Structures are given as C-alpha cells and as structure tokens.
XYZ file of C-alpha atoms in Angstrom:
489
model
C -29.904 -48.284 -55.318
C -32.488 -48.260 -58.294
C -34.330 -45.671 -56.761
C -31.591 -43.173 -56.576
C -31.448 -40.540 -60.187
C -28.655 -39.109 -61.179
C -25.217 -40.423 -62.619
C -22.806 -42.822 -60.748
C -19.674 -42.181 -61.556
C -15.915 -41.913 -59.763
C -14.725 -39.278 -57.872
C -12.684 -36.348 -59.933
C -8.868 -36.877 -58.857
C -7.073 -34.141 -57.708
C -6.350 -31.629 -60.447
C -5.038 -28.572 -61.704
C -8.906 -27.109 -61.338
C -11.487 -27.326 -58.476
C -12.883 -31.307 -59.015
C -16.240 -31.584 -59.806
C -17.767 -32.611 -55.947
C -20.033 -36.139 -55.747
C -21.438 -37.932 -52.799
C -20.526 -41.527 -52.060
C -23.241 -43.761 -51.355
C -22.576 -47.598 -50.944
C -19.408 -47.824 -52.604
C -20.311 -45.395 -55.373
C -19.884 -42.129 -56.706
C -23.173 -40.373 -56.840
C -24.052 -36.958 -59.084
C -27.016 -34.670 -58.568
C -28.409 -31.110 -58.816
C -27.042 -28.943 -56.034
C -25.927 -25.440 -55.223
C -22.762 -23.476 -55.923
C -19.206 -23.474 -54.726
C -18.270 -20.009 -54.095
C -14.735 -18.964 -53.466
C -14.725 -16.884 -50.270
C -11.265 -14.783 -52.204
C -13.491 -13.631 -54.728
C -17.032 -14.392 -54.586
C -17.264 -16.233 -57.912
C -18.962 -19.925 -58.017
C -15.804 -22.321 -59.037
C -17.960 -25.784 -58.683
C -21.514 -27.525 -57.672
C -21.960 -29.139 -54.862
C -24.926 -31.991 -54.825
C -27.744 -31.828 -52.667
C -29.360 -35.492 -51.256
C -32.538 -36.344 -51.671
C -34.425 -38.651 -49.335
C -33.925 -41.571 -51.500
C -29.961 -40.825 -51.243
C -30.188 -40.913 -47.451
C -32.340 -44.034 -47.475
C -29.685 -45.779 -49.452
C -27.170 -44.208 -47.382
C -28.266 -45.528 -44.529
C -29.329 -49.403 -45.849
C -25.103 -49.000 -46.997
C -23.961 -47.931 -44.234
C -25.892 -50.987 -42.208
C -24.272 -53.400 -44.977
C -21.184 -52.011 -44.493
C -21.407 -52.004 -40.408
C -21.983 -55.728 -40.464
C -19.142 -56.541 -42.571
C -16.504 -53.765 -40.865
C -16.884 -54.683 -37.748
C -15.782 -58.388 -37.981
C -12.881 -57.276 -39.376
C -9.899 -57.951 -37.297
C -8.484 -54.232 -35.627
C -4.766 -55.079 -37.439
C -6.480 -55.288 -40.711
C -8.589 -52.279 -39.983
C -5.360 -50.610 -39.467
C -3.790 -51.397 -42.319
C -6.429 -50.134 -44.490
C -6.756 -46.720 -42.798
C -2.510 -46.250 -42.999
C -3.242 -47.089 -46.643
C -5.650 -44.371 -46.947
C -3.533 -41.991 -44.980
C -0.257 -42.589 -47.546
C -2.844 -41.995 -50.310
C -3.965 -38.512 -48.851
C 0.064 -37.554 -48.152
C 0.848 -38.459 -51.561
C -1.850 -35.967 -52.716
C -1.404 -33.545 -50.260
C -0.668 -30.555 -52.432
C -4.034 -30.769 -54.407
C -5.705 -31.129 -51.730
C -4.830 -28.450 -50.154
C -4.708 -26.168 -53.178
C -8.783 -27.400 -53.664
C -9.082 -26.552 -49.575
C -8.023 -22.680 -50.286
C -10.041 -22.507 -53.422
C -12.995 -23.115 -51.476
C -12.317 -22.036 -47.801
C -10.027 -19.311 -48.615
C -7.317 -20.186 -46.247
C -3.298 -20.079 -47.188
C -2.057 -22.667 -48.508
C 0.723 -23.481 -46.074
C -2.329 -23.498 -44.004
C -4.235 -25.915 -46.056
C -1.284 -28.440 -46.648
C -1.209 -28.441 -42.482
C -4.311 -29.272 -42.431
C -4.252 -32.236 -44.407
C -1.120 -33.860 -42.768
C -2.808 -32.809 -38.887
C -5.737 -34.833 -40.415
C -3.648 -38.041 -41.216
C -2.124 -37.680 -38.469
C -5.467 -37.873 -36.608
C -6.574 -41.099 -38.649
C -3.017 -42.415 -38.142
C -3.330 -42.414 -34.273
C -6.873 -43.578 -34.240
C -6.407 -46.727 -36.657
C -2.682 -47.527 -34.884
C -4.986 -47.125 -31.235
C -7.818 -49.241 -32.178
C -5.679 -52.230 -31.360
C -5.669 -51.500 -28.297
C -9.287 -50.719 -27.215
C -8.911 -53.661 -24.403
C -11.690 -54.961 -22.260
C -11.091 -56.230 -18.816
C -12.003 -58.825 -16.767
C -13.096 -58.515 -12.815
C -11.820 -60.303 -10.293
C -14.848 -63.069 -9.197
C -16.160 -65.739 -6.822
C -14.531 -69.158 -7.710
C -16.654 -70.579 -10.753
C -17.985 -66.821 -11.946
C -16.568 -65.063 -14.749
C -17.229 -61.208 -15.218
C -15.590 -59.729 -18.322
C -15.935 -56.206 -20.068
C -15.770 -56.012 -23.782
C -15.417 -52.661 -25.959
C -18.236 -53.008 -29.174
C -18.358 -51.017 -32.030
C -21.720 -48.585 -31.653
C -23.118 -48.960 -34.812
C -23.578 -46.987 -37.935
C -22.363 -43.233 -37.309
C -24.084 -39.893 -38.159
C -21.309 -37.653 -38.305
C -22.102 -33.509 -39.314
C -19.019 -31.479 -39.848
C -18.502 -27.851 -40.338
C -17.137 -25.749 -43.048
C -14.045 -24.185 -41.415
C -12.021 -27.408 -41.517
C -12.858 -29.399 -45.031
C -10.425 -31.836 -44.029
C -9.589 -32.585 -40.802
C -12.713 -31.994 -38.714
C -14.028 -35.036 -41.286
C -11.052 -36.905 -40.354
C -11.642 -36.863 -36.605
C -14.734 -38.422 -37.193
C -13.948 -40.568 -39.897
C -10.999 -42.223 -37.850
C -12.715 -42.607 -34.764
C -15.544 -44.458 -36.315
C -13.608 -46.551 -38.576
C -10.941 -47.585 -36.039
C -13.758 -48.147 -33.435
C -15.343 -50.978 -35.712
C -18.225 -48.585 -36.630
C -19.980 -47.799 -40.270
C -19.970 -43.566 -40.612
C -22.664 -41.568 -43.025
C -20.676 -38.181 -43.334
C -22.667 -35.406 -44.036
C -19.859 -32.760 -44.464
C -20.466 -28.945 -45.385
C -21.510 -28.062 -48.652
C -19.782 -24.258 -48.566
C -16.691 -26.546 -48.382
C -17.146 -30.552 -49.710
C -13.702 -31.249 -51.281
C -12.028 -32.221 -48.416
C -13.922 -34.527 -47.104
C -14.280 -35.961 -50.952
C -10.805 -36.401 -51.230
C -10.544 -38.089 -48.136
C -13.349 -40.254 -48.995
C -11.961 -41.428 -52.386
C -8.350 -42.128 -50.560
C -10.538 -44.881 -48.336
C -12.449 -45.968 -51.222
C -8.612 -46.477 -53.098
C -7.210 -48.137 -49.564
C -10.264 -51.235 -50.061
C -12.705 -49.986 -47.237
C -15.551 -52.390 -48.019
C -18.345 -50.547 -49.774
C -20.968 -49.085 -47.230
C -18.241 -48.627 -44.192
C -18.121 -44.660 -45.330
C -20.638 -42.843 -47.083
C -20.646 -39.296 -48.182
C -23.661 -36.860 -48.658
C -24.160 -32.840 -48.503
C -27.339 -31.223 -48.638
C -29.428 -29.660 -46.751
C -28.219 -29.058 -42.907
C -31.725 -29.302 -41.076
C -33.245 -31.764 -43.729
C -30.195 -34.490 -43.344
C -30.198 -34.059 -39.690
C -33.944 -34.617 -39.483
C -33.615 -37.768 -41.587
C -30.657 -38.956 -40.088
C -30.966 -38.706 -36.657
C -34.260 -40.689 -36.182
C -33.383 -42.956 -38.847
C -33.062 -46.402 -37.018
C -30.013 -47.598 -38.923
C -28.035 -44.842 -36.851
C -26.927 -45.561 -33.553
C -24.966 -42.483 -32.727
C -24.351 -38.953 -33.500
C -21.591 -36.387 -34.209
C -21.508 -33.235 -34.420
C -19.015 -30.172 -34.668
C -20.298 -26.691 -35.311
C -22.433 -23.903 -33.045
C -23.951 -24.167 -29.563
C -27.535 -23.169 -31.049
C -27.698 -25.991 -33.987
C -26.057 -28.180 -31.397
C -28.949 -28.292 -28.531
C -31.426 -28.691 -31.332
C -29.739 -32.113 -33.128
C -28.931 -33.413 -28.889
C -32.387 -32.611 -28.799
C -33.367 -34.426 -31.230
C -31.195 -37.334 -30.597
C -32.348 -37.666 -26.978
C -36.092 -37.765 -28.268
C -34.584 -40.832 -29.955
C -32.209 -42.292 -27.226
C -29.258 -41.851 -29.181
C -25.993 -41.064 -27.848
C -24.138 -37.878 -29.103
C -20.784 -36.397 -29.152
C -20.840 -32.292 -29.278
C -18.066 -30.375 -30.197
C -19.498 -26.752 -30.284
C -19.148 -23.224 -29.869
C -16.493 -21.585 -28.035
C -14.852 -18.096 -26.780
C -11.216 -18.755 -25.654
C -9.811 -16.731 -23.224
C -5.993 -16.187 -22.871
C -4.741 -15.183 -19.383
C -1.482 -13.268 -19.767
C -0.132 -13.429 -15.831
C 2.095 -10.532 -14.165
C 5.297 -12.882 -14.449
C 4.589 -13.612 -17.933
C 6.883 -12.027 -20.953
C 4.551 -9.884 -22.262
C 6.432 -9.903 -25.886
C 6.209 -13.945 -25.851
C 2.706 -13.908 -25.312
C 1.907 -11.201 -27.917
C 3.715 -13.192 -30.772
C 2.641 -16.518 -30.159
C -1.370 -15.323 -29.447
C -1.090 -13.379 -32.963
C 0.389 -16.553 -35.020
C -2.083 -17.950 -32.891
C -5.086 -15.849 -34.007
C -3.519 -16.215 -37.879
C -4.625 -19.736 -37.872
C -7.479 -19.937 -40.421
C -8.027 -16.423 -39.933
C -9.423 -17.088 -36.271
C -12.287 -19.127 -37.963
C -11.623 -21.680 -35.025
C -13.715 -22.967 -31.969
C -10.162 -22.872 -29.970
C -9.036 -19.721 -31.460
C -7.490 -17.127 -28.783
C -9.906 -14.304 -28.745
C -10.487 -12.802 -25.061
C -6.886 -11.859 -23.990
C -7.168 -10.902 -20.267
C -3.835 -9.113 -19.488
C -2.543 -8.112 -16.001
C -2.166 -4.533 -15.055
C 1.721 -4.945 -14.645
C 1.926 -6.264 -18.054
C -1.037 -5.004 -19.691
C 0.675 -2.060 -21.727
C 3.937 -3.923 -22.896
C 1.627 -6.709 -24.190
C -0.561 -3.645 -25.912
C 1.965 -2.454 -27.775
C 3.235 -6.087 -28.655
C 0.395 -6.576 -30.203
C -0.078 -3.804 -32.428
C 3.219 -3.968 -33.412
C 2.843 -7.337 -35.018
C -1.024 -7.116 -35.691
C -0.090 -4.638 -37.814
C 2.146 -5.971 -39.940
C -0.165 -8.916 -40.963
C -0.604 -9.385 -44.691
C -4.186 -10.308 -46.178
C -4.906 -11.931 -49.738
C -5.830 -14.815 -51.622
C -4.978 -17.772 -49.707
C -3.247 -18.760 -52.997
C -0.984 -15.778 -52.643
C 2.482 -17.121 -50.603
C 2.721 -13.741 -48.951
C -0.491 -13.498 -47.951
C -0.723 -14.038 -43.795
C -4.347 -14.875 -43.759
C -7.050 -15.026 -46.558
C -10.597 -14.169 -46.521
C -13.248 -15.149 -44.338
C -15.619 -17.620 -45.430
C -18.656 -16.128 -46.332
C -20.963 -12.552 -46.108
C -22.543 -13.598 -42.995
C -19.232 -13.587 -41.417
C -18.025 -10.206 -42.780
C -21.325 -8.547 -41.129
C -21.317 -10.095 -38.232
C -17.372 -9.095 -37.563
C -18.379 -5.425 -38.289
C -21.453 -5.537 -35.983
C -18.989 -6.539 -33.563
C -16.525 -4.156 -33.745
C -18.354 -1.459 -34.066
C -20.311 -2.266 -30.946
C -17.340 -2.493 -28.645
C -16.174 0.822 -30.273
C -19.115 2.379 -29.821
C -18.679 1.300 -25.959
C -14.896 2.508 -25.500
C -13.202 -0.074 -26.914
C -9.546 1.506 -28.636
C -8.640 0.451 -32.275
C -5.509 -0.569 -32.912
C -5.566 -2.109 -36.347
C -7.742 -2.865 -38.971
C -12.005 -2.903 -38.224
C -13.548 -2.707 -40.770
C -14.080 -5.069 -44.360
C -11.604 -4.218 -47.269
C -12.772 -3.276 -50.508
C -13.403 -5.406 -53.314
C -14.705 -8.535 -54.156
C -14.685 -11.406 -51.888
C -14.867 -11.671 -48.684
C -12.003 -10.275 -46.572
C -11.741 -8.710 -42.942
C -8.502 -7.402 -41.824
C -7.082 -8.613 -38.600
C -8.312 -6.354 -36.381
C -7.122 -5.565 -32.777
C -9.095 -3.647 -29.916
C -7.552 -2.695 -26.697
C -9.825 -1.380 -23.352
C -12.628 -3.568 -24.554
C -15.255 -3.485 -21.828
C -16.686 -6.356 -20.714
C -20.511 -5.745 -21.275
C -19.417 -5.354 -25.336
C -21.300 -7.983 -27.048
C -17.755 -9.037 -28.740
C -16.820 -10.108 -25.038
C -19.696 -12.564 -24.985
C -20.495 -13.385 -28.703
C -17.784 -16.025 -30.393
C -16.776 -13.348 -33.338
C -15.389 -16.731 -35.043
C -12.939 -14.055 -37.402
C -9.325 -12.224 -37.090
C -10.539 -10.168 -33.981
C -8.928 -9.816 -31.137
C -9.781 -8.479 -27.769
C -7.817 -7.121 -25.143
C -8.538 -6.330 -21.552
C -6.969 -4.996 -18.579
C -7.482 -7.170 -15.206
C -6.089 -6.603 -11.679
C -5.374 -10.002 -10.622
C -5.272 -13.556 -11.138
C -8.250 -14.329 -9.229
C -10.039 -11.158 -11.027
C -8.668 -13.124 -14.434
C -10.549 -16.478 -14.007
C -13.425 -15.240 -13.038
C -13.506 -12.923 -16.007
C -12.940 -16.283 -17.937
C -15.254 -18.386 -16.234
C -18.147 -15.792 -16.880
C -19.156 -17.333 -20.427
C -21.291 -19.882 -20.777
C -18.638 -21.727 -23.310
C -15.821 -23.431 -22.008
C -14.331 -25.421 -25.192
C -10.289 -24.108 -25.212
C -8.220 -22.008 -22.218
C -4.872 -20.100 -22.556
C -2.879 -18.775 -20.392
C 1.003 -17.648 -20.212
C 2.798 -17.330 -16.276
C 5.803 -18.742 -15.220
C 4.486 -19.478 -11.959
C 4.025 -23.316 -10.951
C 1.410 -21.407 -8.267
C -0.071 -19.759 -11.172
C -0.235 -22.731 -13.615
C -1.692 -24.935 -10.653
C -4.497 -22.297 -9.893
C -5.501 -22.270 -13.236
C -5.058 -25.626 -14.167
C -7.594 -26.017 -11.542
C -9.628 -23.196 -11.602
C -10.357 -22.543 -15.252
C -13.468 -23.852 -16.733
C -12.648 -25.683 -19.936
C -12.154 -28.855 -21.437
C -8.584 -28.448 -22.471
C -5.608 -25.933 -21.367
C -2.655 -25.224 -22.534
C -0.288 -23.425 -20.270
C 2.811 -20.867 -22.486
C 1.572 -22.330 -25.733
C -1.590 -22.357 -28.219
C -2.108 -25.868 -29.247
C -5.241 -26.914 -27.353
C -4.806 -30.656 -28.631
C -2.848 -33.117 -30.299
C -3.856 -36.509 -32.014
C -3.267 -38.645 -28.581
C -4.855 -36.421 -26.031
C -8.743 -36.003 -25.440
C -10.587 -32.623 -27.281
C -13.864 -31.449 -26.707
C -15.576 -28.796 -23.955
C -17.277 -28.140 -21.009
C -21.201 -26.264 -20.811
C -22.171 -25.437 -23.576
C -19.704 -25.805 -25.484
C -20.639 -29.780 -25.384
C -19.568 -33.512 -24.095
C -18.178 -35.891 -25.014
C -15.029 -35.927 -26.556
C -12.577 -36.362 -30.012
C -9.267 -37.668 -30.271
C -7.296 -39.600 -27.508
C -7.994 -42.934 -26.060
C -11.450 -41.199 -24.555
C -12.411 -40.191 -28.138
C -12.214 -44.082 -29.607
C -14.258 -45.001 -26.673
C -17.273 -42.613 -27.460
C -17.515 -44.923 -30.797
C -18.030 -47.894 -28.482
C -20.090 -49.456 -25.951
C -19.250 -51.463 -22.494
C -20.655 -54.687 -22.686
C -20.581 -56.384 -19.529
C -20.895 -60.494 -19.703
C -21.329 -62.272 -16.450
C -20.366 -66.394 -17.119
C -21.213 -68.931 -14.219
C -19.556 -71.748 -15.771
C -20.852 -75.117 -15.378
C-alpha cells in the first residue's frame, strides 16, 4: 500500500460530535482530501468526507482479492460468528450511530436508531442463513455421481445510496460476507458514517483484513474503475433507474453479473371494501418514513369512487397535523430532505400537477429558512398525465386519485415503467387474489406497508431492476451453481 498518500489511521468512535469519516482499505483506516458533509437541517458543512484516488481503488481491489482467498475457506459457522459479533458491536452503539445518521441525512432520530437495528437484523439473518446455502445431489446411473455446490462469486462491487447510510450498506455487506465473498463498498459520500460505523464494528468482530473495504469518491469515476477491474466478479447496486442501465451496461460489456435495486413509484390501491380511515393512517405513517425518501415509499394512492372521499378527508386530517424539524428535535415527525436538488425537484412537481387540476390539501411548497425542508404535502384529483404521476418525486408527496374499479386500478398501476413495491388495502380474498396476481411488482403487501422483511426476497420488476436482496434468493445472487459430474472408477 506504499503507493497510497495520505494518513492511516483508526476509525473515529462514535462520539458526542460528527466523527471525522475515513475509508478502509486492506485492513486500514485511510485519510485523504475530499468534499464536505453538509447537514441537510441546516445547510452547514459538519465533516469531510475523502475522495479515492486510483491508487486507493487499486489497493482496494489487490485487498479485497487477499481477503477473498482467505474468507472464503472459512468455515460458514465461523463466518457466523464473526458477523453476530459485529452485529452486538453496532447494537451496543446504536444511539451514536444513529445520532451521526440524522446529523448527516436529516432523518428523526427514532428513525435513525430503526434503521440501525433493521440493518443488524439484516446481517443477523444473512450470517445465521449462510449455513444453510446447501447444494444437492441428482439422482444418477449406477457408478455416476452428479452433485451441485453453492460457491462464493468472488470479490463484490457494491454502490449504495445516500437515503439509507446504514442499512442499504448492510444488505450488501451481509449478503456478501455470509455468501463467502470479499465486498469493496463504495457507499455515498452526502452520507458515509453509516456505513463507517458499520465497517469499524467488522473490523472490531476480527473480519480478516481485505474481506471489507470502504471507499467514497467520485460516483462515475469508482464505478468506471471498479466495474472493469478484473479483481471484481460481481456488482451491486441500489439507487436510480438512469445510473442503473449505465453501470448494467457497463457490467455486461464486461460479463459481469449484477444485482439492481432501482427506481420506483409505488402505487397503493385502496379497494371499495376497504376502511378508508385504516388506509389513510397507516399510508401517512407510511409516507413519514424518511420523509418518503424511499424506493418503496407509498406515493400513487389510487382510491375507489365509493371510498374515495372518506379516504380524502382521512388524509388531510392527519397530513395536516404532521410536524417538521430537525431530525434531532423528538417532536419533529419528519426532518428535512436531503439536499437542494430534492427541494426543486419536489416544487417542480407540485406545481405541475397544480397547474393541471390537481387540489392542495396541505403543505406544497419549501419552508423558509436554512436547510433543506419540504412540508408533507398532499394533492387530491391529481390527473394522470401530471408528470408527478409518472416521475418518482422520492419526497413527502403524496398523490391521490379517484378510480372506478378494480380492474380500472391495476391498470392505472401497471402503466409505469417501475414496478419495485405494490400496496393495496381490500378485505376481499377475490380482491387480494386479483391483485396478488395481477399487479406488476416485485413485492406486495396486502392491508400493510412493509414491502420486506430480513427473510423474504426484495428487489423489482422492469425497470426498476433484477435480481434480488434479502431472503434465501438474495444469498444466492452472491453465489454460483457449480455443477460436478463424477464417474467413479
């Protein structure tokens, strides 16, 4: 690592202050120049955040190829044990974490500290899992021998986006580590403590040196280094549709295998047996949840006629009372968003559908002051050509729209070219089979809002990707099938 400047050091632990961010390279704790850490609450810079160099990656990835060779002969039970380690480290610490989390995403902090427990949970599952990544052997002619074995890919690219520091990191980070596989994390720099934290719990469990590395940077400049590099063996990635197609792209130039977890535009379908009041709380705590800054987030709520107005007014109500702040502030409901670009882009939004005959019912437009906060905002009559209705406004906006019919609903649903999360509220088993069947997404969830839990499979349909996260399918996108064929002699 001779050829790499800047100090080596360890990670800051958790403090009372925003730690000073490094990248972990090979078992070591790397400074360099970088770019600010702004806090979305008030637009100040509160840290630095390093940027890689080429001769950072190029170590990264000779570590990462060290580190493959020795991970994956150890033994899945000791693999475990390590990762649980690192998982009681990251509990124990779970209130700076979080704390650092809202500092630099902006999010409550009750918020934050869920966060960090969903994400051990998600390394918890995948390292407890591993052990049972079984291979299988085929029935044969007398003297033959076919058997199926489950290998570790290889060293891991893994990109992750800024809207989860902590567990969107940990998704990846589990399933590569409890596959077998080495992982070069390049996490966002508009939000790098999370994954830093997480990182130094592994390095404080006894990963071996090289397993998990940690860089930030450049997006496009990592990517185009990493990607090609032939060290890696597959790639990650979590973030939008557009950057997605280009880093596939770029991997299938390459013959790599991806896993894309992009862009999506969830549509709730609120049936005509459905209790309009249910639905109405449970899609605004819903929409709360990091301020809608969510792939899965409920945003498109298609509402029979018959139950259209009581689910209106439902709405409002509560919409209305939501509380915006600092995400440091216990009263505060949601914080800010997470940068300028996302303040326009919510107002070009609004104002569009408005301009089209779209009703206000709350909120709409930023709120004075520094930082970077949107209300929650709620329009009603949205028409369907508004560009809100086909752009992912990623933000506290929702959208509400009258349908005649079930059949009218899915369709209206089905339109997008995204298909990540589904939502829909009936009390029908009729209604719940039709959709279950009809609606084109990678996961449902029928009278509730969580889209996915640690054992079950998450990722989308067109373009909002393949492959998928979590689940036994999710451990077996960090593996290949090896097929061995024995005549024995």
């Amino acid at each position: 690592m001779s050829s790499i400047s800047g100090e080596r050091t360890g990670a800051a632990p958790p403090t009372g202050g925003y730690p000073a961010i490094r990248m972990l390279i090979g078992g070591e704790w790397i400074d360099a120049p970088g770019a600010p850490v702004i806090d979305p609450a008030t637009g100040a810079s509160i840290g630095t955040v390093p940027c890689a160099t080429s001769a950072h990656l190029e170590s990264a990835a000779a570590a990462a190829a060290r580190g493959f060779a020795i991970w994956r002969r150890v033994a899945p039970a000791e693999r475990a044990r390590i990762m649980l380690r690192a998982v009681q480290l990251v509990r124990e610490r779970v209130d700076a974490i979080a704390r650092d989390i809202t500092l630099e995403q902006g999010k409550p902090l009750a918020q934050s500290r869920a966060e960090v427990l969903r994400g051990c949970d998600l390394i918890e599952w995948d390292a407890t899992e591993a052990r049972r990544l079984y291979g299988r052997v085929i029935p044969a002619e007398p003297g033959m021998r076919h058997t199926v074995l489950r290998e570790p890919v290889g060293v891991v690219a893994a990109f992750t986006p800024w809207n989860f520091p902590m567990s969107s990191p940990a998704r990846k980070i589990g399933g590569a580590l409890a596959a077998g596989c080495a992982i070069i994390l390049k996490a966002s720099e508009e939000t790098p403590a999370g994954a830093m934290h997480l990182a130094q719990a592994f390095c404080d469990a006894g990963l071996p040196a090289g397993a998990l590395n940690l860089v930030f940077g450049d997006p496009a400049a990592i990517s185009g280094f990493l990607i090609p590099h032939p060290v890696v063996s597959l790639v990650t990635f979590t973030g939008s549709t557009a950057v997605g197609k280009q880093l596939a792209g770029l991997a299938g130039t390459h013959m790599k295998p991806v896993i894309m977890e992009l862009g999506g535009h969830a549509p709730v379908i609120v049936c005509d047996d459905a209790d309009a009041q249910v639905a109405a709380a449970a899609g605004v705590k819903a929409k709360l949840n990091n301020g809608g800054q969510v792939c899965v987030a409920p945003t498109r709520f298609i509402v029979h006629k018959a139950v259209y107005d009581d689910f209106v007014q439902a709405y409002m109500h509560i919409g209305r009372a939501v509380r915006q702040g600092s995400g440091l502030d216990p009263d505060s409901d949601i914080g800010p968003v997470a940068n300028s670009r996302r303040l326009q882009g919510l107002q070009r939004l609004t104002e569009d559908a408005l301009r089209r005959g779209a009703r206000l019912l709350c909120g709409g437009a930023p709120t004075p002051g520094p930082g970077f906060h949107f209300p929650f905002t709620v329009l009603a009559d949205v028409p369907t050509d508004a560009l809100a209705m086909r752009e992912e406004p990623f933000g506290p906006l929702s959208l509400i729209t009258r349908v005649d019919g079930l059949d009218d609903a899915i369709a209206l649903a089905n339109s997008l070219p995204y298909g990540l999360a589904g939502y829909a509220f009936t009390g029908s088993a009729r209604n719940a089979r039709v959709l279950s069947d009809e609606l084109e997404v990678g996961n449902l969830a029928i009278n509730h809002f969580v889209s996915a839990v640690s054992e079950t499979p998450f990722g989308g349909v067109k373009d909002s990707g393949y492959g998928r996260e979590g689940g036994t399918e999710g451990l077996e996108c960090y593996t290949h099938a090896k097929s061995i064929s024995h005549l024995t002699v």
